PDB file of C-alpha atoms and ligand atoms in Angstrom:
ATOM      1  CA  MET A  22       9.504 -11.468  20.163  1.00 95.00           C
ATOM      2  CA  ILE A  23      10.385  -9.169  17.267  1.00 97.00           C
ATOM      3  CA  VAL A  24       9.554 -10.622  13.850  1.00 98.00           C
ATOM      4  CA  ASP A  25       9.282  -9.295  10.321  1.00 98.00           C
ATOM      5  CA  LEU A  26       7.924 -11.580   7.637  1.00 98.00           C
ATOM      6  CA  HIS A  27       7.489  -9.061   4.831  1.00 98.00           C
ATOM      7  CA  CYS A  28      10.085  -6.601   3.528  1.00 98.00           C
ATOM      8  CA  HIS A  29      11.832  -5.554   0.330  1.00 96.00           C
ATOM      9  CA  SER A  30      15.395  -5.017  -0.890  1.00 96.00           C
ATOM     10  CA  THR A  31      16.969  -3.741  -4.110  1.00 92.00           C
ATOM     11  CA  ALA A  32      16.248  -7.182  -5.576  1.00 92.00           C
ATOM     12  CA  SER A  33      12.784  -5.672  -6.158  1.00 89.00           C
ATOM     13  CA  ASP A  34      11.629  -2.148  -5.284  1.00 85.00           C
ATOM     14  CA  GLY A  35      13.350  -1.578  -1.936  1.00 90.00           C
ATOM     15  CA  SER A  36      16.187   0.900  -1.497  1.00 91.00           C
ATOM     16  CA  LEU A  37      18.563  -1.167   0.674  1.00 96.00           C
ATOM     17  CA  SER A  38      20.650  -4.023  -0.665  1.00 96.00           C
ATOM     18  CA  PRO A  39      19.766  -7.416   0.845  1.00 98.00           C
ATOM     19  CA  GLY A  40      22.934  -7.233   2.963  1.00 97.00           C
ATOM     20  CA  GLU A  41      22.110  -3.746   4.255  1.00 97.00           C
ATOM     21  CA  LEU A  42      18.528  -4.754   4.926  1.00 98.00           C
ATOM     22  CA  ILE A  43      19.405  -7.822   6.937  1.00 97.00           C
ATOM     23  CA  GLN A  44      21.980  -5.869   8.957  1.00 97.00           C
ATOM     24  CA  ARG A  45      19.406  -3.163   9.651  1.00 97.00           C
ATOM     25  CA  ALA A  46      16.964  -5.838  10.810  1.00 97.00           C
ATOM     26  CA  ALA A  47      19.594  -7.231  13.184  1.00 97.00           C
ATOM     27  CA  ASP A  48      20.237  -3.690  14.489  1.00 95.00           C
ATOM     28  CA  GLN A  49      16.485  -3.348  15.143  1.00 94.00           C
ATOM     29  CA  ASP A  50      16.616  -6.560  17.228  1.00 96.00           C
ATOM     30  CA  VAL A  51      14.579  -8.544  14.714  1.00 97.00           C
ATOM     31  CA  GLU A  52      14.892 -12.215  15.635  1.00 97.00           C
ATOM     32  CA  LEU A  53      13.060 -13.791  12.712  1.00 98.00           C
ATOM     33  CA  LEU A  54      13.064 -12.221   9.254  1.00 98.00           C
ATOM     34  CA  SER A  55      11.843 -13.084   5.799  1.00 98.00           C
ATOM     35  CA  LEU A  56      12.972 -11.076   2.787  1.00 98.00           C
ATOM     36  CA  THR A  57       9.943 -11.088   0.507  1.00 98.00           C
ATOM     37  CA  ASP A  58      10.884  -9.254  -2.662  1.00 96.00           C
ATOM     38  CA  HIS A  59       8.284  -8.942  -5.405  1.00 93.00           C
ATOM     39  CA  ASP A  60       8.352 -12.081  -7.566  1.00 93.00           C
ATOM     40  CA  THR A  61      12.022 -12.855  -6.970  1.00 94.00           C
ATOM     41  CA  ILE A  62      14.281 -14.669  -4.528  1.00 96.00           C
ATOM     42  CA  ALA A  63      17.441 -13.184  -6.062  1.00 94.00           C
ATOM     43  CA  GLY A  64      18.123 -11.259  -2.836  1.00 96.00           C
ATOM     44  CA  TYR A  65      19.025 -14.463  -1.017  1.00 97.00           C
ATOM     45  CA  GLN A  66      22.028 -15.162  -3.214  1.00 95.00           C
ATOM     46  CA  GLY A  67      25.206 -15.105  -1.170  1.00 93.00           C
ATOM     47  CA  LEU A  68      23.492 -13.444   1.765  1.00 95.00           C
ATOM     48  CA  ASP A  69      25.382 -13.540   5.070  1.00 93.00           C
ATOM     49  CA  VAL A  70      23.068 -13.853   8.052  1.00 94.00           C
ATOM     50  CA  PRO A  71      24.174 -11.858  11.124  1.00 93.00           C
ATOM     51  CA  ALA A  72      24.356 -13.707  14.436  1.00 90.00           C
ATOM     52  CA  GLY A  73      21.122 -13.703  16.414  1.00 90.00           C
ATOM     53  CA  LEU A  74      18.924 -13.405  13.338  1.00 96.00           C
ATOM     54  CA  ARG A  75      16.952 -16.263  11.856  1.00 97.00           C
ATOM     55  CA  LEU A  76      16.171 -15.986   8.150  1.00 98.00           C
ATOM     56  CA  VAL A  77      13.196 -17.691   6.488  1.00 98.00           C
ATOM     57  CA  GLY A  78      13.047 -18.029   2.696  1.00 97.00           C
ATOM     58  CA  GLY A  79      10.321 -15.805   1.267  1.00 98.00           C
ATOM     59  CA  ILE A  80       8.791 -14.129  -1.767  1.00 98.00           C
ATOM     60  CA  GLU A  81       5.813 -11.835  -2.480  1.00 98.00           C
ATOM     61  CA  LEU A  82       3.924 -13.019  -5.541  1.00 96.00           C
ATOM     62  CA  SER A  83       1.399 -10.983  -7.532  1.00 93.00           C
ATOM     63  CA  CYS A  84      -1.747 -12.658  -8.812  1.00 95.00           C
ATOM     64  CA  VAL A  85      -5.305 -11.802  -9.786  1.00 94.00           C
ATOM     65  CA  TRP A  86      -8.474 -12.729  -8.045  1.00 96.00           C
ATOM     66  CA  SER A  87     -11.839 -11.510  -9.314  1.00 95.00           C
ATOM     67  CA  GLY A  88     -10.203  -8.788 -11.386  1.00 90.00           C
ATOM     68  CA  VAL A  89      -8.150  -7.414  -8.469  1.00 91.00           C
ATOM     69  CA  THR A  90      -4.370  -7.669  -8.176  1.00 91.00           C
ATOM     70  CA  VAL A  91      -3.661  -9.478  -4.920  1.00 96.00           C
ATOM     71  CA  HIS A  92      -0.329 -10.213  -3.236  1.00 97.00           C
ATOM     72  CA  ILE A  93       0.501 -13.560  -1.681  1.00 98.00           C
ATOM     73  CA  VAL A  94       3.594 -14.015   0.450  1.00 98.00           C
ATOM     74  CA  GLY A  95       5.244 -17.428   0.399  1.00 98.00           C
ATOM     75  CA  LEU A  96       7.179 -18.169   3.590  1.00 98.00           C
ATOM     76  CA  GLY A  97       9.578 -21.019   4.232  1.00 98.00           C
ATOM     77  CA  ILE A  98       9.897 -21.796   0.532  1.00 98.00           C
ATOM     78  CA  ASP A  99      12.761 -23.949  -0.676  1.00 97.00           C
ATOM     79  CA  LEU A 100      14.950 -21.379  -2.429  1.00 96.00           C
ATOM     80  CA  ASP A 101      16.587 -24.059  -4.580  1.00 95.00           C
ATOM     81  CA  SER A 102      13.373 -25.671  -5.779  1.00 95.00           C
ATOM     82  CA  GLU A 103      12.845 -25.948  -9.517  1.00 95.00           C
ATOM     83  CA  VAL A 104       9.341 -24.593  -9.090  1.00 95.00           C
ATOM     84  CA  MET A 105      10.679 -21.351  -7.640  1.00 94.00           C
ATOM     85  CA  GLN A 106      13.189 -20.930 -10.478  1.00 93.00           C
ATOM     86  CA  ALA A 107      10.356 -21.300 -13.021  1.00 94.00           C
ATOM     87  CA  VAL A 108       8.106 -18.972 -11.035  1.00 93.00           C
ATOM     88  CA  GLU A 109      10.738 -16.242 -10.984  1.00 92.00           C
ATOM     89  CA  GLN A 110      11.166 -16.520 -14.731  1.00 92.00           C
ATOM     90  CA  ARG A 111       7.443 -16.476 -15.447  1.00 93.00           C
ATOM     91  CA  GLN A 112       6.670 -13.550 -13.126  1.00 90.00           C
ATOM     92  CA  GLY A 113       9.687 -11.632 -14.442  1.00 89.00           C
ATOM     93  CA  GLU A 114       8.381 -12.006 -17.981  1.00 90.00           C
ATOM     94  CA  ALA A 115       4.891 -10.834 -16.970  1.00 89.00           C
ATOM     95  CA  ARG A 116       6.431  -7.812 -15.270  1.00 88.00           C
ATOM     96  CA  GLU A 117       8.637  -6.997 -18.257  1.00 89.00           C
ATOM     97  CA  ARG A 118       5.706  -7.226 -20.706  1.00 91.00           C
ATOM     98  CA  ARG A 119       3.821  -4.820 -18.474  1.00 92.00           C
ATOM     99  CA  ALA A 120       6.833  -2.490 -18.309  1.00 94.00           C
ATOM    100  CA  GLN A 121       6.971  -2.430 -22.111  1.00 94.00           C
ATOM    101  CA  VAL A 122       3.316  -1.411 -22.340  1.00 95.00           C
ATOM    102  CA  ILE A 123       3.755   1.330 -19.705  1.00 96.00           C
ATOM    103  CA  ALA A 124       6.842   2.598 -21.534  1.00 96.00           C
ATOM    104  CA  GLU A 125       5.078   2.642 -24.916  1.00 96.00           C
ATOM    105  CA  ARG A 126       2.211   4.666 -23.474  1.00 97.00           C
ATOM    106  CA  LEU A 127       4.515   7.133 -21.728  1.00 97.00           C
ATOM    107  CA  GLU A 128       6.687   7.561 -24.816  1.00 96.00           C
ATOM    108  CA  ARG A 129       3.617   8.152 -26.984  1.00 96.00           C
ATOM    109  CA  ARG A 130       2.677  10.854 -24.488  1.00 94.00           C
ATOM    110  CA  GLY A 131       5.963  12.552 -25.324  1.00 95.00           C
ATOM    111  CA  PHE A 132       8.252  11.237 -22.581  1.00 96.00           C
ATOM    112  CA  VAL A 133      10.856   9.982 -25.005  1.00 94.00           C
ATOM    113  CA  GLY A 134      13.616   7.830 -23.536  1.00 94.00           C
ATOM    114  CA  VAL A 135      11.750   7.055 -20.335  1.00 96.00           C
ATOM    115  CA  TYR A 136      12.228   3.302 -20.729  1.00 96.00           C
ATOM    116  CA  ASP A 137      15.983   3.541 -21.286  1.00 95.00           C
ATOM    117  CA  HIS A 138      16.325   5.884 -18.331  1.00 95.00           C
ATOM    118  CA  ALA A 139      14.319   3.627 -16.016  1.00 95.00           C
ATOM    119  CA  ARG A 140      16.249   0.593 -17.254  1.00 94.00           C
ATOM    120  CA  ALA A 141      19.602   2.252 -16.615  1.00 93.00           C
ATOM    121  CA  GLY A 142      18.605   2.916 -13.012  1.00 85.00           C
ATOM    122  CA  ALA A 143      17.263  -0.564 -12.365  1.00 85.00           C
ATOM    123  CA  GLY A 144      19.954  -2.777 -13.841  1.00 82.00           C
ATOM    124  CA  SER A 145      18.680  -6.161 -14.947  1.00 80.00           C
ATOM    125  CA  ARG A 146      15.715  -6.565 -12.594  1.00 81.00           C
ATOM    126  CA  PRO A 147      12.159  -6.201 -13.957  1.00 82.00           C
ATOM    127  CA  LEU A 148      10.844  -2.639 -14.016  1.00 89.00           C
ATOM    128  CA  GLY A 149       7.898  -1.511 -11.945  1.00 88.00           C
ATOM    129  CA  ARG A 150       5.928   1.713 -11.785  1.00 91.00           C
ATOM    130  CA  PRO A 151       8.230   3.245  -9.127  1.00 90.00           C
ATOM    131  CA  ASP A 152      11.085   2.949 -11.651  1.00 92.00           C
ATOM    132  CA  PHE A 153       9.073   4.940 -14.191  1.00 96.00           C
ATOM    133  CA  ALA A 154       8.136   7.490 -11.527  1.00 96.00           C
ATOM    134  CA  ARG A 155      11.819   7.981 -10.709  1.00 94.00           C
ATOM    135  CA  ALA A 156      12.677   8.298 -14.411  1.00 96.00           C
ATOM    136  CA  LEU A 157       9.966  10.933 -14.954  1.00 97.00           C
ATOM    137  CA  VAL A 158      11.374  12.967 -12.046  1.00 96.00           C
ATOM    138  CA  GLU A 159      14.970  12.615 -13.204  1.00 96.00           C
ATOM    139  CA  LEU A 160      14.060  13.606 -16.769  1.00 96.00           C
ATOM    140  CA  GLY A 161      12.383  16.733 -15.401  1.00 96.00           C
ATOM    141  CA  HIS A 162       8.811  15.909 -16.461  1.00 96.00           C
ATOM    142  CA  VAL A 163       7.396  16.005 -12.932  1.00 97.00           C
ATOM    143  CA  ALA A 164       8.601  17.457  -9.641  1.00 97.00           C
ATOM    144  CA  SER A 165       8.163  14.355  -7.500  1.00 96.00           C
ATOM    145  CA  GLU A 166       7.425  10.646  -7.655  1.00 95.00           C
ATOM    146  CA  SER A 167       4.037  11.230  -6.050  1.00 95.00           C
ATOM    147  CA  GLU A 168       3.204  13.710  -8.814  1.00 97.00           C
ATOM    148  CA  ALA A 169       4.244  11.059 -11.354  1.00 97.00           C
ATOM    149  CA  PHE A 170       1.752   8.646  -9.787  1.00 97.00           C
ATOM    150  CA  ASP A 171      -0.989  11.276  -9.508  1.00 97.00           C
ATOM    151  CA  ARG A 172      -0.701  12.296 -13.150  1.00 97.00           C
ATOM    152  CA  TYR A 173       0.573   9.285 -15.102  1.00 97.00           C
ATOM    153  CA  LEU A 174       1.028   6.054 -13.142  1.00 96.00           C
ATOM    154  CA  GLY A 175      -1.688   5.812 -10.488  1.00 93.00           C
ATOM    155  CA  ALA A 176      -5.039   4.039 -10.713  1.00 88.00           C
ATOM    156  CA  GLY A 177      -6.918   5.005 -13.869  1.00 92.00           C
ATOM    157  CA  LYS A 178      -3.955   6.870 -15.436  1.00 95.00           C
ATOM    158  CA  ILE A 179      -2.169   5.900 -18.656  1.00 95.00           C
ATOM    159  CA  GLY A 180       0.569   3.994 -16.822  1.00 94.00           C
ATOM    160  CA  ASP A 181      -1.907   1.930 -14.838  1.00 90.00           C
ATOM    161  CA  VAL A 182      -1.377  -1.237 -16.844  1.00 88.00           C
ATOM    162  CA  LYS A 183      -2.598  -4.545 -15.517  1.00 80.00           C
ATOM    163  CA  ALA A 184       0.127  -7.131 -15.580  1.00 77.00           C
ATOM    164  CA  MET A 185      -0.677 -10.577 -16.898  1.00 81.00           C
ATOM    165  CA  TRP A 186      -0.508 -12.110 -13.460  1.00 89.00           C
ATOM    166  CA  PRO A 187      -1.567 -15.703 -12.786  1.00 94.00           C
ATOM    167  CA  GLU A 188      -4.680 -16.636 -10.854  1.00 96.00           C
ATOM    168  CA  LEU A 189      -4.696 -16.794  -7.061  1.00 98.00           C
ATOM    169  CA  ALA A 190      -4.989 -20.603  -7.004  1.00 98.00           C
ATOM    170  CA  THR A 191      -1.995 -20.965  -9.352  1.00 97.00           C
ATOM    171  CA  VAL A 192       0.231 -18.890  -7.108  1.00 97.00           C
ATOM    172  CA  LEU A 193      -0.807 -20.849  -4.031  1.00 98.00           C
ATOM    173  CA  GLU A 194       0.014 -24.073  -5.852  1.00 98.00           C
ATOM    174  CA  TRP A 195       3.516 -22.767  -6.666  1.00 97.00           C
ATOM    175  CA  ILE A 196       4.149 -21.848  -3.034  1.00 98.00           C
ATOM    176  CA  LEU A 197       2.882 -25.181  -1.741  1.00 98.00           C
ATOM    177  CA  LEU A 198       4.959 -27.081  -4.329  1.00 97.00           C
ATOM    178  CA  SER A 199       8.034 -25.173  -3.136  1.00 97.00           C
ATOM    179  CA  GLY A 200       7.382 -26.331   0.410  1.00 97.00           C
ATOM    180  CA  GLY A 201       6.212 -22.895   1.495  1.00 98.00           C
ATOM    181  CA  VAL A 202       3.367 -21.503   3.542  1.00 98.00           C
ATOM    182  CA  PRO A 203       0.960 -19.196   1.637  1.00 98.00           C
ATOM    183  CA  VAL A 204       0.176 -15.952   3.448  1.00 98.00           C
ATOM    184  CA  LEU A 205      -2.410 -13.416   2.285  1.00 98.00           C
ATOM    185  CA  ALA A 206      -0.531 -10.110   2.242  1.00 98.00           C
ATOM    186  CA  HIS A 207      -1.988  -6.852   3.615  1.00 97.00           C
ATOM    187  CA  PRO A 208      -5.696  -7.819   3.265  1.00 97.00           C
ATOM    188  CA  LEU A 209      -6.955  -4.315   4.100  1.00 97.00           C
ATOM    189  CA  TYR A 210      -4.752  -2.697   1.461  1.00 94.00           C
ATOM    190  CA  TYR A 211      -7.072  -3.807  -1.366  1.00 94.00           C
ATOM    191  CA  ARG A 212      -9.846  -1.529  -0.064  1.00 90.00           C
ATOM    192  CA  MET A 213     -12.517  -4.148  -0.709  1.00 95.00           C
ATOM    193  CA  THR A 214     -15.958  -4.132   0.824  1.00 96.00           C
ATOM    194  CA  ALA A 215     -16.275  -6.444   3.826  1.00 97.00           C
ATOM    195  CA  THR A 216     -18.261  -8.895   1.692  1.00 98.00           C
ATOM    196  CA  LYS A 217     -15.677  -9.006  -1.085  1.00 98.00           C
ATOM    197  CA  LEU A 218     -12.797  -9.310   1.369  1.00 98.00           C
ATOM    198  CA  ARG A 219     -14.477 -12.266   3.034  1.00 98.00           C
ATOM    199  CA  ALA A 220     -14.947 -13.868  -0.394  1.00 98.00           C
ATOM    200  CA  LEU A 221     -11.234 -13.342  -1.114  1.00 98.00           C
ATOM    201  CA  ILE A 222     -10.192 -14.927   2.169  1.00 98.00           C
ATOM    202  CA  ALA A 223     -12.574 -17.828   1.567  1.00 98.00           C
ATOM    203  CA  ALA A 224     -11.057 -18.381  -1.916  1.00 98.00           C
ATOM    204  CA  PHE A 225      -7.583 -18.181  -0.377  1.00 98.00           C
ATOM    205  CA  VAL A 226      -8.455 -20.810   2.237  1.00 98.00           C
ATOM    206  CA  GLU A 227     -10.102 -22.994  -0.423  1.00 98.00           C
ATOM    207  CA  ALA A 228      -6.886 -22.893  -2.491  1.00 98.00           C
ATOM    208  CA  GLY A 229      -4.757 -24.003   0.467  1.00 98.00           C
ATOM    209  CA  GLY A 230      -3.998 -20.672   2.147  1.00 98.00           C
ATOM    210  CA  VAL A 231      -2.633 -20.967   5.665  1.00 98.00           C
ATOM    211  CA  ALA A 232      -2.017 -17.527   7.149  1.00 98.00           C
ATOM    212  CA  MET A 233      -2.839 -13.855   6.718  1.00 98.00           C
ATOM    213  CA  GLU A 234      -1.082 -10.685   7.742  1.00 98.00           C
ATOM    214  CA  VAL A 235      -2.887  -9.265  10.733  1.00 98.00           C
ATOM    215  CA  CYS A 236      -0.294  -6.536  10.959  1.00 95.00           C
ATOM    216  CA  SER A 237       1.106  -4.918   7.825  1.00 94.00           C
ATOM    217  CA  GLY A 238       3.075  -1.719   8.118  1.00 92.00           C
ATOM    218  CA  LYS A 239       1.630   0.384  10.900  1.00 90.00           C
ATOM    219  CA  PRO A 240      -2.091  -0.377  11.152  1.00 93.00           C
ATOM    220  CA  SER A 241      -4.522   1.630  13.249  1.00 95.00           C
ATOM    221  CA  ALA A 242      -5.993  -0.025  16.341  1.00 95.00           C
ATOM    222  CA  ASP A 243      -9.271  -0.490  14.450  1.00 96.00           C
ATOM    223  CA  ASP A 244      -7.585  -2.113  11.455  1.00 96.00           C
ATOM    224  CA  LEU A 245      -5.626  -4.422  13.755  1.00 96.00           C
ATOM    225  CA  ARG A 246      -8.792  -5.498  15.532  1.00 96.00           C
ATOM    226  CA  TYR A 247     -10.588  -6.065  12.234  1.00 97.00           C
ATOM    227  CA  SER A 248      -7.728  -8.144  10.776  1.00 97.00           C
ATOM    228  CA  ARG A 249      -7.369 -10.202  13.916  1.00 97.00           C
ATOM    229  CA  ARG A 250     -11.072 -10.981  13.881  1.00 97.00           C
ATOM    230  CA  LEU A 251     -10.976 -12.084  10.224  1.00 98.00           C
ATOM    231  CA  CYS A 252      -7.930 -14.238  10.937  1.00 98.00           C
ATOM    232  CA  GLU A 253      -9.669 -15.944  13.802  1.00 98.00           C
ATOM    233  CA  GLN A 254     -12.974 -16.416  11.945  1.00 98.00           C
ATOM    234  CA  PHE A 255     -11.268 -18.135   9.016  1.00 98.00           C
ATOM    235  CA  GLY A 256      -9.056 -20.273  11.238  1.00 98.00           C
ATOM    236  CA  LEU A 257      -5.861 -18.846   9.769  1.00 98.00           C
ATOM    237  CA  GLU A 258      -2.471 -18.381  11.370  1.00 98.00           C
ATOM    238  CA  ALA A 259      -1.347 -14.806  11.910  1.00 98.00           C
ATOM    239  CA  SER A 260       1.578 -13.219  10.118  1.00 98.00           C
ATOM    240  CA  ILE A 261       3.315  -9.917  10.776  1.00 98.00           C
ATOM    241  CA  GLY A 262       5.369  -7.760   8.450  1.00 97.00           C
ATOM    242  CA  SER A 263       6.497  -4.180   8.057  1.00 97.00           C
ATOM    243  CA  ASP A 264       6.382  -4.175   4.228  1.00 96.00           C
ATOM    244  CA  PHE A 265       9.539  -2.099   4.619  1.00 96.00           C
ATOM    245  CA  HIS A 266      10.819  -0.587   1.344  1.00 94.00           C
ATOM    246  CA  GLN A 267      13.166   2.160   2.490  1.00 92.00           C
ATOM    247  CA  PRO A 268      14.432   3.709   5.714  1.00 92.00           C
ATOM    248  CA  LEU A 269      11.626   5.947   6.966  1.00 81.00           C
ATOM    249  CA  ALA A 270      10.877   6.678  10.593  1.00 68.00           C
ATOM    250  CA  TRP A 271       7.226   5.639  10.306  1.00 74.00           C
ATOM    251  CA  ASN A 272       7.828   2.213   8.860  1.00 85.00           C
ATOM    252  CA  GLU A 273      10.821   0.579  10.489  1.00 93.00           C
ATOM    253  CA  LEU A 274      11.690  -3.112  10.259  1.00 96.00           C
ATOM    254  CA  GLY A 275      10.395  -5.429  12.964  1.00 96.00           C
ATOM    255  CA  ARG A 276       7.113  -5.774  14.812  1.00 95.00           C
ATOM    256  CA  ASP A 277       6.372  -7.184  18.255  1.00 96.00           C
ATOM    257  CA  SER A 278       4.587 -10.508  17.798  1.00 96.00           C
ATOM    258  CA  ALA A 279       2.319  -9.474  20.689  1.00 95.00           C
ATOM    259  CA  VAL A 280       0.199  -7.453  18.206  1.00 94.00           C
ATOM    260  CA  ALA A 281      -1.299 -10.767  17.099  1.00 94.00           C
ATOM    261  CA  HIS A 282      -2.440 -11.415  20.685  1.00 88.00           C
ATOM    262  CA  ASP A 283      -3.433 -15.031  21.213  1.00 90.00           C
ATOM    263  CA  LEU A 284      -3.766 -16.001  17.545  1.00 97.00           C
ATOM    264  CA  PRO A 285      -1.517 -18.865  16.382  1.00 98.00           C
ATOM    265  CA  GLY A 286       1.566 -17.234  14.853  1.00 98.00           C
ATOM    266  CA  VAL A 287       2.862 -18.547  11.534  1.00 98.00           C
ATOM    267  CA  TRP A 288       6.373 -17.644  12.783  1.00 98.00           C
ATOM    268  CA  GLU A 289       6.154 -20.400  15.389  1.00 97.00           C
ATOM    269  CA  ARG A 290       6.857 -22.843  12.551  1.00 98.00           C
ATOM    270  CA  TRP A 291      10.458 -21.601  12.364  1.00 97.00           C
ATOM    271  CA  LEU A 292      11.365 -21.274  16.033  1.00 92.00           C
TER     272      LEU A 292
HETATM  273 MN1   MN B 327       6.676  -2.853  -3.373  1.00 91.92          MN
HETATM  274 MN1   MN B 328       2.282  -6.034  -1.524  1.00 91.92          MN
HETATM  275 MN1   MN B 329       5.408  -5.878  -0.092  1.00 91.92          MN
END
């Protein structure tokens, strides 16, 4: 079965509108999809679901654990719950405060007008670093978005501003209160030592975590094996997502659920 429980639209930092994204998923024979935009469920508003596709309410929430920014996906959340409305507002404010700090630093560096330019391109949604990267390219300060990250926005650079994200346990509580299933997103992406990663997963389980992504994007065979083993050791359900942001041949929507092998699949909850 083809599933995808992690992807992004223009409601956060993806390049396809929610409607385009969901149609693309249907074209890729995805049977079960969750749109998991960063800290917002705005993409679900007025969304028409194509025949043959099952849509599960979702969100990707940022939080901190032990000084590291960690992402938790909430699946099967009640999109109308009051908790989710408050969460969106709170996370949006944290993101906007961070955007203001990034903008101040960039402007002090001489990139005058970078905030207004990024804002004009993003509409009303909260700004992230990719928006500033795009603005720096469009204003002619750098040749590419990757150069913008290398010089100004990446880890350790002036635009690397920590957002005031909530704690891991807080975010799990929000998801559980919204009737959702907490999923640890892309565990290998944080580049933690094995010991630290195990401590993170243990804290996640302790706080009520239920599943982890054993397949995020296009993992190597080794990474897949490693994730599957962690999933099994901690008694978690497996989740699968492309983390699709834009149409690129190497990261298409949809993954075969067989990559999880015989682990219990979190997707089975919605079949
Ligand atoms: Mn993203
Ligand atoms: Mn993420
Ligand atoms: Mn993501």
